[in-house]
Tab-separated table of C-alpha atoms in Angstrom:
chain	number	residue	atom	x	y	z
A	639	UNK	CA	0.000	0.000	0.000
A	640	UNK	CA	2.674	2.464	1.087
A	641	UNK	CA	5.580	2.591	-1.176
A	642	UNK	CA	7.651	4.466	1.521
A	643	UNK	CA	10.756	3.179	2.986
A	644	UNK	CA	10.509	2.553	6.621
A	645	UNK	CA	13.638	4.030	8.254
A	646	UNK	CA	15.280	2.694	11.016
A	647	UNK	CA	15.282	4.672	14.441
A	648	UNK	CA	18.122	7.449	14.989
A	649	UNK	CA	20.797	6.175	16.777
A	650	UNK	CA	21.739	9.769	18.866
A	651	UNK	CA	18.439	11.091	20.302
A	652	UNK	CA	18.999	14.542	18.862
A	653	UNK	CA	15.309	16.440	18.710
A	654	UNK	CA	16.367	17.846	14.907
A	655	UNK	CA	18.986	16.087	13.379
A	656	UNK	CA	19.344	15.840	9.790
A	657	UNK	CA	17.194	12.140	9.698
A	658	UNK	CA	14.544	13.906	11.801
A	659	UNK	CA	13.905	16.962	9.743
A	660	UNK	CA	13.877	14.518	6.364
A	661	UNK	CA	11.135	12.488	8.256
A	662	UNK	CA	9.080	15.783	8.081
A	663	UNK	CA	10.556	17.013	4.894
A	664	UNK	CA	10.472	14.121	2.664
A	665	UNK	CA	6.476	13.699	2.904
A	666	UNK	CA	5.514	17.583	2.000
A	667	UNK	CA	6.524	16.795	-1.551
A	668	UNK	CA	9.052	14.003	-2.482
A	669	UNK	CA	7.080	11.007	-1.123
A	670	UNK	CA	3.887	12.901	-0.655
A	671	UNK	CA	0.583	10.882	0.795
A	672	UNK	CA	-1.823	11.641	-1.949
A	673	UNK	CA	-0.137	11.895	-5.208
A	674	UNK	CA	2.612	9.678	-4.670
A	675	UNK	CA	2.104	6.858	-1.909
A	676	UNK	CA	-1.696	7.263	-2.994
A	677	UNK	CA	-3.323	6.978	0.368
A	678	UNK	CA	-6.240	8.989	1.559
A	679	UNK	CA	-7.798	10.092	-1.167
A	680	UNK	CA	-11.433	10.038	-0.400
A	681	UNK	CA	-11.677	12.692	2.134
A	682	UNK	CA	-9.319	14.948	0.224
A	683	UNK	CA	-11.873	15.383	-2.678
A	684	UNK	CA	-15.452	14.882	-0.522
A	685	UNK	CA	-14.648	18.129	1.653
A	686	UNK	CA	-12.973	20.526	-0.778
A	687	UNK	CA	-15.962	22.302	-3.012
A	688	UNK	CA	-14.370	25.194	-0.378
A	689	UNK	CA	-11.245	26.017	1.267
A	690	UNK	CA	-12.848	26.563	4.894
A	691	UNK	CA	-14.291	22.902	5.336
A	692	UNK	CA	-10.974	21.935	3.766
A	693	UNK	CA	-9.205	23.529	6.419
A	694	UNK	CA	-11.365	22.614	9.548
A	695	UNK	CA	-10.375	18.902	7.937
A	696	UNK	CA	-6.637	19.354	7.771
A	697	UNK	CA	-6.116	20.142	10.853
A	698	UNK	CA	-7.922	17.312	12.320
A	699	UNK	CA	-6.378	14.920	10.453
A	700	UNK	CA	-2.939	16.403	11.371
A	701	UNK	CA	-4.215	15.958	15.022
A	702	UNK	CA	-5.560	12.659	14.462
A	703	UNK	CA	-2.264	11.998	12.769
A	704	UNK	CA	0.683	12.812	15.208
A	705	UNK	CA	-1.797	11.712	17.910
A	706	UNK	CA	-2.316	7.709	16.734
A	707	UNK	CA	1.167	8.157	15.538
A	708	UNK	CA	2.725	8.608	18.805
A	709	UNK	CA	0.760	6.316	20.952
A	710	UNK	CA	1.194	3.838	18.356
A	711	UNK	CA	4.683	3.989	18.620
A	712	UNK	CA	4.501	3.758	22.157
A	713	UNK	CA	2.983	0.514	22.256
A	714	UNK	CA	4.551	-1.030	19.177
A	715	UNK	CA	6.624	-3.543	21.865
A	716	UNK	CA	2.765	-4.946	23.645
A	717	UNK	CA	1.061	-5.691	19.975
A	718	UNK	CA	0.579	-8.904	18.626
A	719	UNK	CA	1.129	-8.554	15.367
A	720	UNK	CA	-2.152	-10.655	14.241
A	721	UNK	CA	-4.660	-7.823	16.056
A	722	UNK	CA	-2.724	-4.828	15.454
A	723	UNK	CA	-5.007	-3.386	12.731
A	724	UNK	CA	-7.674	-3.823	15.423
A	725	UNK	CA	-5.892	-2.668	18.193
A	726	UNK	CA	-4.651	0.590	15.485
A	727	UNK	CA	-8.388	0.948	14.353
A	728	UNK	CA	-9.115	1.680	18.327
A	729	UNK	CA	-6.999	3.916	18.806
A	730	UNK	CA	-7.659	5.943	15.852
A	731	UNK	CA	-11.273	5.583	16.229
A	732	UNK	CA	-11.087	7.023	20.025
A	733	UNK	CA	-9.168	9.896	18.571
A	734	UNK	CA	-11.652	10.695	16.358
A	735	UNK	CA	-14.210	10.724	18.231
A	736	UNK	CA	-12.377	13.366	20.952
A	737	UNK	CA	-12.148	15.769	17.506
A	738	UNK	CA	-15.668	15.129	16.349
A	739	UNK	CA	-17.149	15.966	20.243
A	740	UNK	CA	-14.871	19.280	19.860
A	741	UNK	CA	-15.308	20.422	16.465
A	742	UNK	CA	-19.539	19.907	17.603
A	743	UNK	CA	-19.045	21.926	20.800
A	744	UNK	CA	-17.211	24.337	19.382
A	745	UNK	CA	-17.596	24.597	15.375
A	746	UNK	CA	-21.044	22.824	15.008
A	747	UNK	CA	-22.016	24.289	11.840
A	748	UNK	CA	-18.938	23.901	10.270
A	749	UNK	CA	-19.183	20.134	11.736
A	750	UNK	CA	-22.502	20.045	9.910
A	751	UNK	CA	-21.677	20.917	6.667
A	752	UNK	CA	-17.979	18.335	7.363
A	753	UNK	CA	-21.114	15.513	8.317
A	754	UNK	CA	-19.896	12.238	8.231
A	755	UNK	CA	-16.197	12.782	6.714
A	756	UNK	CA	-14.905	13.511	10.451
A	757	UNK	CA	-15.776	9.719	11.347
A	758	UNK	CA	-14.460	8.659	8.217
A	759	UNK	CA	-10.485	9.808	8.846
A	760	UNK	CA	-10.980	6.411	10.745
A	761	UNK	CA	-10.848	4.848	7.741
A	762	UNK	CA	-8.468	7.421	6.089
A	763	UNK	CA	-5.825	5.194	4.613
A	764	UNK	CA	-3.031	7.773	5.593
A	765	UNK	CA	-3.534	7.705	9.804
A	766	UNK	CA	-3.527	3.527	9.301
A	767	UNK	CA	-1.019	2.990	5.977
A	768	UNK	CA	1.705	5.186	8.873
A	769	UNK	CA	1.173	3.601	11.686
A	770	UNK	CA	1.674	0.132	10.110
A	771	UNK	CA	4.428	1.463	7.854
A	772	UNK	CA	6.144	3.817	10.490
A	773	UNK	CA	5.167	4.285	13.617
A	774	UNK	CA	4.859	0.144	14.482
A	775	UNK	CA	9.256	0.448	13.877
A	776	UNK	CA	9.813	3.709	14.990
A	777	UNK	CA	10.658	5.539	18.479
A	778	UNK	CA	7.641	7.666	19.606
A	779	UNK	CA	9.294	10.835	18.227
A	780	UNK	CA	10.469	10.049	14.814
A	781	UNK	CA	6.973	9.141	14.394
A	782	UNK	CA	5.352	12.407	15.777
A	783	UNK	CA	7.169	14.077	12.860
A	784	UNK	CA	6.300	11.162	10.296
A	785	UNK	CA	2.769	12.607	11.486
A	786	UNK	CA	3.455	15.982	11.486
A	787	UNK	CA	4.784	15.652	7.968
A	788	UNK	CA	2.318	13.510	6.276
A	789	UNK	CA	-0.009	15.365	7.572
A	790	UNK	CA	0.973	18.547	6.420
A	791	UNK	CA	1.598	17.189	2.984
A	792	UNK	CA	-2.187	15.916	3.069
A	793	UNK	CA	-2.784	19.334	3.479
A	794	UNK	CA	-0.794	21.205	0.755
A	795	UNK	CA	-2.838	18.854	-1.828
A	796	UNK	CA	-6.310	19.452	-0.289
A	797	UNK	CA	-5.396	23.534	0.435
A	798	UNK	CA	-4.292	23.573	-3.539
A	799	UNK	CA	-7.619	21.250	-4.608
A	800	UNK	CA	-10.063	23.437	-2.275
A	801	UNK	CA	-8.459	26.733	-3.636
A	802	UNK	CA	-9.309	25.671	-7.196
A	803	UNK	CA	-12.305	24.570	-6.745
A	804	UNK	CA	-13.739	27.325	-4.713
A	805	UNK	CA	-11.675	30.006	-7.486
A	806	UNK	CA	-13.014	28.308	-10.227
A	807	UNK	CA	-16.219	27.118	-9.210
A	808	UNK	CA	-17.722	30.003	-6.634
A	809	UNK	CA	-15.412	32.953	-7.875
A	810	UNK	CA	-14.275	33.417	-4.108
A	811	UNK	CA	-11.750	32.697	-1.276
A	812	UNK	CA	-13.018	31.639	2.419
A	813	UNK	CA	-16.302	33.083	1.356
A	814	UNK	CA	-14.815	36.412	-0.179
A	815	UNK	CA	-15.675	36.958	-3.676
A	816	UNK	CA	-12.209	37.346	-5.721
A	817	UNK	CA	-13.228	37.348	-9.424
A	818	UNK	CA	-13.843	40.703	-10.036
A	819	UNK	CA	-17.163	42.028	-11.042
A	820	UNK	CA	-16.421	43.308	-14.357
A	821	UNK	CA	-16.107	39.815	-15.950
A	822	UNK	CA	-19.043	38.465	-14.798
A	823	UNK	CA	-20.337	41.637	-16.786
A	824	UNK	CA	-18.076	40.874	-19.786
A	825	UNK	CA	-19.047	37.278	-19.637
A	826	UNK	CA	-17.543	35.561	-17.329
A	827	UNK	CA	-19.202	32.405	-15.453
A	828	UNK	CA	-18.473	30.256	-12.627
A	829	UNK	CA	-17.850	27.093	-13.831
A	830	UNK	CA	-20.214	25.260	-11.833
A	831	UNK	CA	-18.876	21.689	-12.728
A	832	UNK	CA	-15.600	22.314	-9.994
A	833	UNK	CA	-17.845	22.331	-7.621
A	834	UNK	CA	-19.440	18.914	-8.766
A	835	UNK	CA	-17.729	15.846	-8.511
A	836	UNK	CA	-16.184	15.350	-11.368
A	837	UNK	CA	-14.098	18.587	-11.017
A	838	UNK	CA	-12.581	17.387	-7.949
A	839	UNK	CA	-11.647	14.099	-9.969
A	840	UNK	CA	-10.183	16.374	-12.615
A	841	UNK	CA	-8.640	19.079	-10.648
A	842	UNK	CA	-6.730	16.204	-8.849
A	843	UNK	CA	-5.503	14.336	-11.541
A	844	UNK	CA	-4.229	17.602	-12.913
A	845	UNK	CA	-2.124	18.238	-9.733
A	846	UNK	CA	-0.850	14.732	-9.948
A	847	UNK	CA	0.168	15.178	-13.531
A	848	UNK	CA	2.043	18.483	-12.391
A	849	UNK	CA	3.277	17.080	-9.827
A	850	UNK	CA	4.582	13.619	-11.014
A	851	UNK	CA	6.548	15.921	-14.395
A	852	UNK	CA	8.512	18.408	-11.477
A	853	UNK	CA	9.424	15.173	-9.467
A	854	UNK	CA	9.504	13.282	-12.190
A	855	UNK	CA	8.876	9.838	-10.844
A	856	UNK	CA	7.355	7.860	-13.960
A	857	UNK	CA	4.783	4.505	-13.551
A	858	UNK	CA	3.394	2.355	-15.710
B	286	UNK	CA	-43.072	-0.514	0.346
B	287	UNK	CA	-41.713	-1.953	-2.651
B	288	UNK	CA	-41.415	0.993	-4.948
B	289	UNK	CA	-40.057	3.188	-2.214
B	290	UNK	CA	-37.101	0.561	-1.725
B	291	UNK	CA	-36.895	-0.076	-5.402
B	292	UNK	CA	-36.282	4.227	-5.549
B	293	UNK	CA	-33.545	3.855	-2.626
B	294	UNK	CA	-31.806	1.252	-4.679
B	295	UNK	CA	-31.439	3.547	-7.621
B	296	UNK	CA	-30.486	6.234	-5.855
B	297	UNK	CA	-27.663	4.598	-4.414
B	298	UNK	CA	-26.274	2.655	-7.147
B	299	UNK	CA	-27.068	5.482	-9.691
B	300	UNK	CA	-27.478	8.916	-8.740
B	301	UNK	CA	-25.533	8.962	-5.310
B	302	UNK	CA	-23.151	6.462	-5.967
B	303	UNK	CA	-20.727	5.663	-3.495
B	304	UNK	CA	-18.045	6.099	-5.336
B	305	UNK	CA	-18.558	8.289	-8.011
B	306	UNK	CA	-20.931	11.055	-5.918
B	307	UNK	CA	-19.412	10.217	-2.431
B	308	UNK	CA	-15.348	9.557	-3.074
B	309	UNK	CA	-15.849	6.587	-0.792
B	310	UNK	CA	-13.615	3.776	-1.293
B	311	UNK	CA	-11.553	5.462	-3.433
B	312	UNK	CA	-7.995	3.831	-2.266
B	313	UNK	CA	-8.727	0.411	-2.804
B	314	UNK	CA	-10.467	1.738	-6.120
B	315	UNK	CA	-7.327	3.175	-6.876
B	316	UNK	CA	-5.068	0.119	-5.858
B	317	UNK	CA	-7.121	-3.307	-7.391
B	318	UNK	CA	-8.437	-1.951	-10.531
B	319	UNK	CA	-5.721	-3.109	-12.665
B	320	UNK	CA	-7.674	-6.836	-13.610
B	321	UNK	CA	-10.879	-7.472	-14.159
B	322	UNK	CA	-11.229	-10.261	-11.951
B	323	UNK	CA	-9.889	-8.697	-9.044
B	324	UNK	CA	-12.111	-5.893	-9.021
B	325	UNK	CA	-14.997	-8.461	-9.645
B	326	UNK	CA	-13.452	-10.399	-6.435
B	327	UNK	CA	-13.486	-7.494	-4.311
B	328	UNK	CA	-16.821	-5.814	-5.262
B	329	UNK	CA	-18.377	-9.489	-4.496
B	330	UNK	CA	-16.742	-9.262	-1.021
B	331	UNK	CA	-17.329	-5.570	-0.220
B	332	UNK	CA	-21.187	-6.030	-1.337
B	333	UNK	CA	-21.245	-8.974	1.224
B	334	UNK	CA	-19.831	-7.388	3.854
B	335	UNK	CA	-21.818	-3.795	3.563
B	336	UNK	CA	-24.996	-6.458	3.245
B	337	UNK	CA	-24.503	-7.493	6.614
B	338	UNK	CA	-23.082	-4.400	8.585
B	339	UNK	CA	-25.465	-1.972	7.754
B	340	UNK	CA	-28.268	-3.435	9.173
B	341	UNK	CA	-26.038	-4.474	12.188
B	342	UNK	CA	-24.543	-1.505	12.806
B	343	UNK	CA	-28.324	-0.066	12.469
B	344	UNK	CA	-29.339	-2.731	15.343
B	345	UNK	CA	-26.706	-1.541	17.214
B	346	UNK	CA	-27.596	2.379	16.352
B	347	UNK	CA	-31.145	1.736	17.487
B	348	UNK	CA	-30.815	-0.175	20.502
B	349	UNK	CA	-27.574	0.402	22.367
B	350	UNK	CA	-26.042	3.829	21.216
B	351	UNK	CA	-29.246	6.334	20.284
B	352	UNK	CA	-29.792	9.050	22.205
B	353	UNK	CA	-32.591	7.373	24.997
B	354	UNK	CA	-32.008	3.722	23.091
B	355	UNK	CA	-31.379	2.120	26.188
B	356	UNK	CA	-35.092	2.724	27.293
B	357	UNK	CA	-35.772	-1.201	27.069
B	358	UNK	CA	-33.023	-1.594	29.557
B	359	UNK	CA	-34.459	0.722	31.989
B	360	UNK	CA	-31.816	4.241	30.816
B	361	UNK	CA	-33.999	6.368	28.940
B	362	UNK	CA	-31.660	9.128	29.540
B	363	UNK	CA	-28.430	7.503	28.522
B	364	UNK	CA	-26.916	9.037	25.311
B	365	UNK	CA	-24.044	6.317	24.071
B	366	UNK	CA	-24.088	8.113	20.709
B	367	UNK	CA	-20.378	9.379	21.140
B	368	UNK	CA	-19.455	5.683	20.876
B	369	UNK	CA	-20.820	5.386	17.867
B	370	UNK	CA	-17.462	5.196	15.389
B	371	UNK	CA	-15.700	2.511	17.792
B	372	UNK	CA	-18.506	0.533	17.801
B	373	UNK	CA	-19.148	0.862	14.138
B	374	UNK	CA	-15.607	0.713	12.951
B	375	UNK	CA	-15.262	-3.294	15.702
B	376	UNK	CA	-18.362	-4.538	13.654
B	377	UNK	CA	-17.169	-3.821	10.460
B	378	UNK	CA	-13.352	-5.154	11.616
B	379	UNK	CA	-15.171	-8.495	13.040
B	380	UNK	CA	-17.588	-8.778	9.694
B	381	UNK	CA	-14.511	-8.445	7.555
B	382	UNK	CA	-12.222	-10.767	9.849
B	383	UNK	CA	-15.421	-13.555	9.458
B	384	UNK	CA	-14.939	-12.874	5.568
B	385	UNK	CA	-11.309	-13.405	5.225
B	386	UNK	CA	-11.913	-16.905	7.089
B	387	UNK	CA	-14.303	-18.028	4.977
B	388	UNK	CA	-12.775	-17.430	2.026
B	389	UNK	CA	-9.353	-18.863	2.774
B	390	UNK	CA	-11.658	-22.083	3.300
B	391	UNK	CA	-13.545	-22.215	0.100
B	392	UNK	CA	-12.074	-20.045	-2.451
B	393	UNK	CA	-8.648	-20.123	-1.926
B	394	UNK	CA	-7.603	-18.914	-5.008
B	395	UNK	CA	-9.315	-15.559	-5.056
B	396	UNK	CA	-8.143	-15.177	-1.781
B	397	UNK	CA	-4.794	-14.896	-2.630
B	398	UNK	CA	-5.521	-12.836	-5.777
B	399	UNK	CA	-6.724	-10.016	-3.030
B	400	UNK	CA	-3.728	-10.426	-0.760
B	401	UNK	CA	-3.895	-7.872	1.310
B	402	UNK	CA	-6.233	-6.049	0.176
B	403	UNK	CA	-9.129	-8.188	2.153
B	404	UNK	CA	-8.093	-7.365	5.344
B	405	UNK	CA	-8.488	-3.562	4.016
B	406	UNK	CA	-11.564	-3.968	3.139
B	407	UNK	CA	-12.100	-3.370	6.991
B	408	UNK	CA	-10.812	0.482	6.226
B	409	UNK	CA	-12.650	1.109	3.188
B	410	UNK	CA	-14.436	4.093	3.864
B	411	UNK	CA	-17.365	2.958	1.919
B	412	UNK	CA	-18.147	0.719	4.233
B	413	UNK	CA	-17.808	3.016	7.162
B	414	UNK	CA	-19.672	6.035	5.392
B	415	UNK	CA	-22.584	3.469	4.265
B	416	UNK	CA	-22.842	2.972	7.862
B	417	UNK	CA	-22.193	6.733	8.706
B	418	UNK	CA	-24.942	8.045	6.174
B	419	UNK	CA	-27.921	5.301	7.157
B	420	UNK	CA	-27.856	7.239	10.098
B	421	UNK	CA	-27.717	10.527	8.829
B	422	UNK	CA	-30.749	9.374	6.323
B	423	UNK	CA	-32.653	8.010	8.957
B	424	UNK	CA	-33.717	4.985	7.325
B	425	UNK	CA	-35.780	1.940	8.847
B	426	UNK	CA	-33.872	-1.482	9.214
B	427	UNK	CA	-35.349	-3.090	5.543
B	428	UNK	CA	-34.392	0.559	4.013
B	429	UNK	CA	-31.040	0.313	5.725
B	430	UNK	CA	-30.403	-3.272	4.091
B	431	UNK	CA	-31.645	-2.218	0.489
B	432	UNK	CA	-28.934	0.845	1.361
B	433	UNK	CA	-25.902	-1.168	2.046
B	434	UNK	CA	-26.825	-3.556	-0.462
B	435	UNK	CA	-27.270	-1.248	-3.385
B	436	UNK	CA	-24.038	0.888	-2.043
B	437	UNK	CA	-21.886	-2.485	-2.593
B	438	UNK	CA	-23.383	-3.001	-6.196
B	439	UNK	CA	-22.953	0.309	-7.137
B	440	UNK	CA	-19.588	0.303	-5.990
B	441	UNK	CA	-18.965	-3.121	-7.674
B	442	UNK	CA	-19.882	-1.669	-10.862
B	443	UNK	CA	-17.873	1.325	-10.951
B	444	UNK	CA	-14.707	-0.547	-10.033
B	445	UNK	CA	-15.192	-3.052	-12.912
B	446	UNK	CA	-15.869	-0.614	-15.763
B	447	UNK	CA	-12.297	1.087	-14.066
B	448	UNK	CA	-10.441	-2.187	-14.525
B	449	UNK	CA	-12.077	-2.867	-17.730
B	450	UNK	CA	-11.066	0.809	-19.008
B	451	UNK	CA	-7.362	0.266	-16.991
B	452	UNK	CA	-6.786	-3.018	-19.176
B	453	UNK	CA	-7.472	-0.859	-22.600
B	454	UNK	CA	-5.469	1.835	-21.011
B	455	UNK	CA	-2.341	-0.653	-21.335
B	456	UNK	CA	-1.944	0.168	-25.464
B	457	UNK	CA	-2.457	3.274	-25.195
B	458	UNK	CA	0.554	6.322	-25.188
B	459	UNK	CA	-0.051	8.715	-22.200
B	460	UNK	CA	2.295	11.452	-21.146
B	461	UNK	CA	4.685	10.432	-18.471
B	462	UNK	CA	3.504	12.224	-15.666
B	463	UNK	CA	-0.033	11.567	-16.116
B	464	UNK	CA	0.266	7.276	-15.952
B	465	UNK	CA	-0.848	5.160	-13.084
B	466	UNK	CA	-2.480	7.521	-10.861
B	467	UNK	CA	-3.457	10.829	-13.005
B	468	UNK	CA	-4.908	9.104	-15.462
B	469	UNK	CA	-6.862	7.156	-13.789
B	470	UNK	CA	-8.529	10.418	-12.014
B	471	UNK	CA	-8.784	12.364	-15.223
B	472	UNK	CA	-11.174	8.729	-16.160
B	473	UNK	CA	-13.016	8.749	-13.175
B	474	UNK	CA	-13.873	12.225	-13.145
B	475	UNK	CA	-15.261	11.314	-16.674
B	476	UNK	CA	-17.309	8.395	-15.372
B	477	UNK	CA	-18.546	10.404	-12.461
B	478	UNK	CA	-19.674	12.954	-15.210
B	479	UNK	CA	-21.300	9.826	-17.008
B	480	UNK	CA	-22.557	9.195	-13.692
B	481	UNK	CA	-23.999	12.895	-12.941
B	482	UNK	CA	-26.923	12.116	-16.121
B	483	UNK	CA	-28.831	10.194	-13.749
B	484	UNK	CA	-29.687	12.966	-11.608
B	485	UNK	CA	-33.186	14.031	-12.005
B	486	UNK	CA	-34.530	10.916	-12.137
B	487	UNK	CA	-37.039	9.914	-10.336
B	488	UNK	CA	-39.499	6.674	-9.550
């Protein structure tokens, strides 16, 4: 599933040593989750017809992230191997419920409009596909910034998706109108298919391609 | 009755289709469309197993975890509905666990062709958000079962037409960038389009 190399632990516990900061580095962009170890994919097209929801969900999946990351890593000596994705699945699912309870005390409309894609980064390939591939062979802090990482390059794909689609589709930015009015008055329309589903598809496999020429990893 | 179950079954495997409307299940999708028979494998498997945890997990919805669901025990005031993904997430694990078994007994073969993916099947979203959005439809337990069951065919299909349009994708010359992965989400985008005709239909 994951095509990324699992490193072995640092040897000196230094906080940011060159292997730590390439744990965080290496996932914004060279091995990054969506377009390149292809994991998580559902949520990053389901909650980006606008950049806010696509936000709110970024940062809870960074959260969940580092969070099942860490404690996984912490008990990677007590599992038996032939539960663990039961035993990962717990964890993750406990997590998610702590964000879901805050992001409905304290963002409940947003939470309404984000519905049932909070309970589904459960099932978000990235938070499991890293703790099997990392954090179940790594030291509890190599694996916070595996999280942190991953997480962040999650977000750099859904920020860029959720900016084009909301541009493109709604002719505005966090719910501030940025296409000038004079083109709607030459002509200009929204092009309401972005914010359909197949303009996620499309907008995404355009970033891939874009993506896949600048780092130019090639497959068949 | 009938023609109101018949509708939800459209809806699901048509006009809302898991896949297509809903991006769920989108990494296994991604991963086992390359063959045919895979993707035939796995559909089978994930219809099965949304079958029988969608009306489970509505059981357990209705009478443990509701908000006042525990008034046949005597709790009318307990609210268990914050333990609603753990609970969800161990049926679907166990379901999918019970699967794997019975498959290594009787069809060994296509269990190996799935490999690891089986044991993902248990992280598929779709199977989670089929769950996830019974609830949020607030459908009865038959509805719920027509639901899951549709989902699964709906998802079945999509996957197959993928893996029928990956194996023709083989000849053909794309750009370097855009093979494996981009390609196949310029495609789906297309099908989803294909997809978006059904809207507006109604029974």
């Amino acid at each position: 599933m994951s095509t990324a190399t699992v490193a072995a632990p640092a040897k000196k516990a230094s906080l940011f040593g060159k292997k730590e900061q390439k744990f965080m580095k290496d996932p914004l962009w060279d091995t990054n989750p969506i377009t390149l170890q292809v994991l998580g994919i559902c949520s990053a097209l389901a909650v980006t017809s606008t950049l806010k929801p696509a936000l709110v969900m970024c940062i809870s999946v960074i959260v969940v992230l580092c969070g099942s990351n860490v404690i996984i890593s912490l008990m990677r000596n007590m599992i038996p191997s032939k539960i663990r994705i039961i035993i990962m699945l717990a964890v993750v699912s406990t997590l998610v419920t702590l964000v879901d309870q805050l992001l409905k005390a304290y963002m409940f409309e947003l939470s309404k409009e984000l519905s049932v894609f909070v309970g589904l980064i459960i099932t978000n390939c990235i938070v499991l596909g890293r703790a099997e591939a990392f954090a179940l062979a790594n030291k509890p802090w190599p694996s916070f910034l595996d999280g942190l990482g991953n997480g962040l390059g999650y977000s750099i794909i859904l920020v860029l998706v959720a900016i084009g689609r909301e541009i493109f589709g709604n002719g505005s930015l966090m719910g501030f109108r940025v296409i000038p009015q004079f083109l709607y008055e030459i002509g200009y329309v929204n092009a309401g298919l972005m914010i359909l589903p197949p303009g996620a598809f499309i907008l995404l496999g355009l970033i891939i391609w874009i993506q896949k020429t600048f780092s130019k990893t090639v497959e068949d | 009755m009938i023609v109101e179950l018949i509708s939800i079954a459209t809806k699901a495997i048509f006009i809302e289709n898991i896949l297509l409307a809903s991006f769920l299940g989108m990494c296994s999708f991604l991963a086992v469309s390359k063959k045919v028979d895979t993707a035939v494998g796995l559909g089978l498997a994930v219809i099965f197993v949304l079958t029988v945890t969608t009306p489970m997990n509505w059981l357990i919805n209705e009478y443990l975890l509701a908000d006042g669901a525990l008034a046949w025990a005597g709790l009318p005031k307990v609210n268990l509905s914050f333990l609603q993904f753990i609970c969800y997430i161990s049926t679907i694990a166990a379901m999918v666990q019970i699967v794997e078994m019975v498959m290594d007994k009787f069809t060994p073969s296509l269990y190996q062709s799935l490999g690891i993916f089986l044991p993902l099947i248990a992280v598929n979203c779709a199977i989670l958000g089929t769950s996830l959005f019974m609830g949020t439809k607030g459908y009865n337990f038959t509805e719920s079962t027509v639901y899951g069951f549709s989902s699964g065919i709906g998802w079945l299909m999509a996957i197959v037409a993928m893996a029928a349009i990956r194996t023709k994708l083989r000849y053909s010359n794309i750009p370097k960038g855009l093979r494996g992965l981009g390609i196949t989400m310029l495609i789906t985008g297309l099908m989803a389009l294909g997809f978006m005709s059904f809207i507006g239909i109604t029974l």
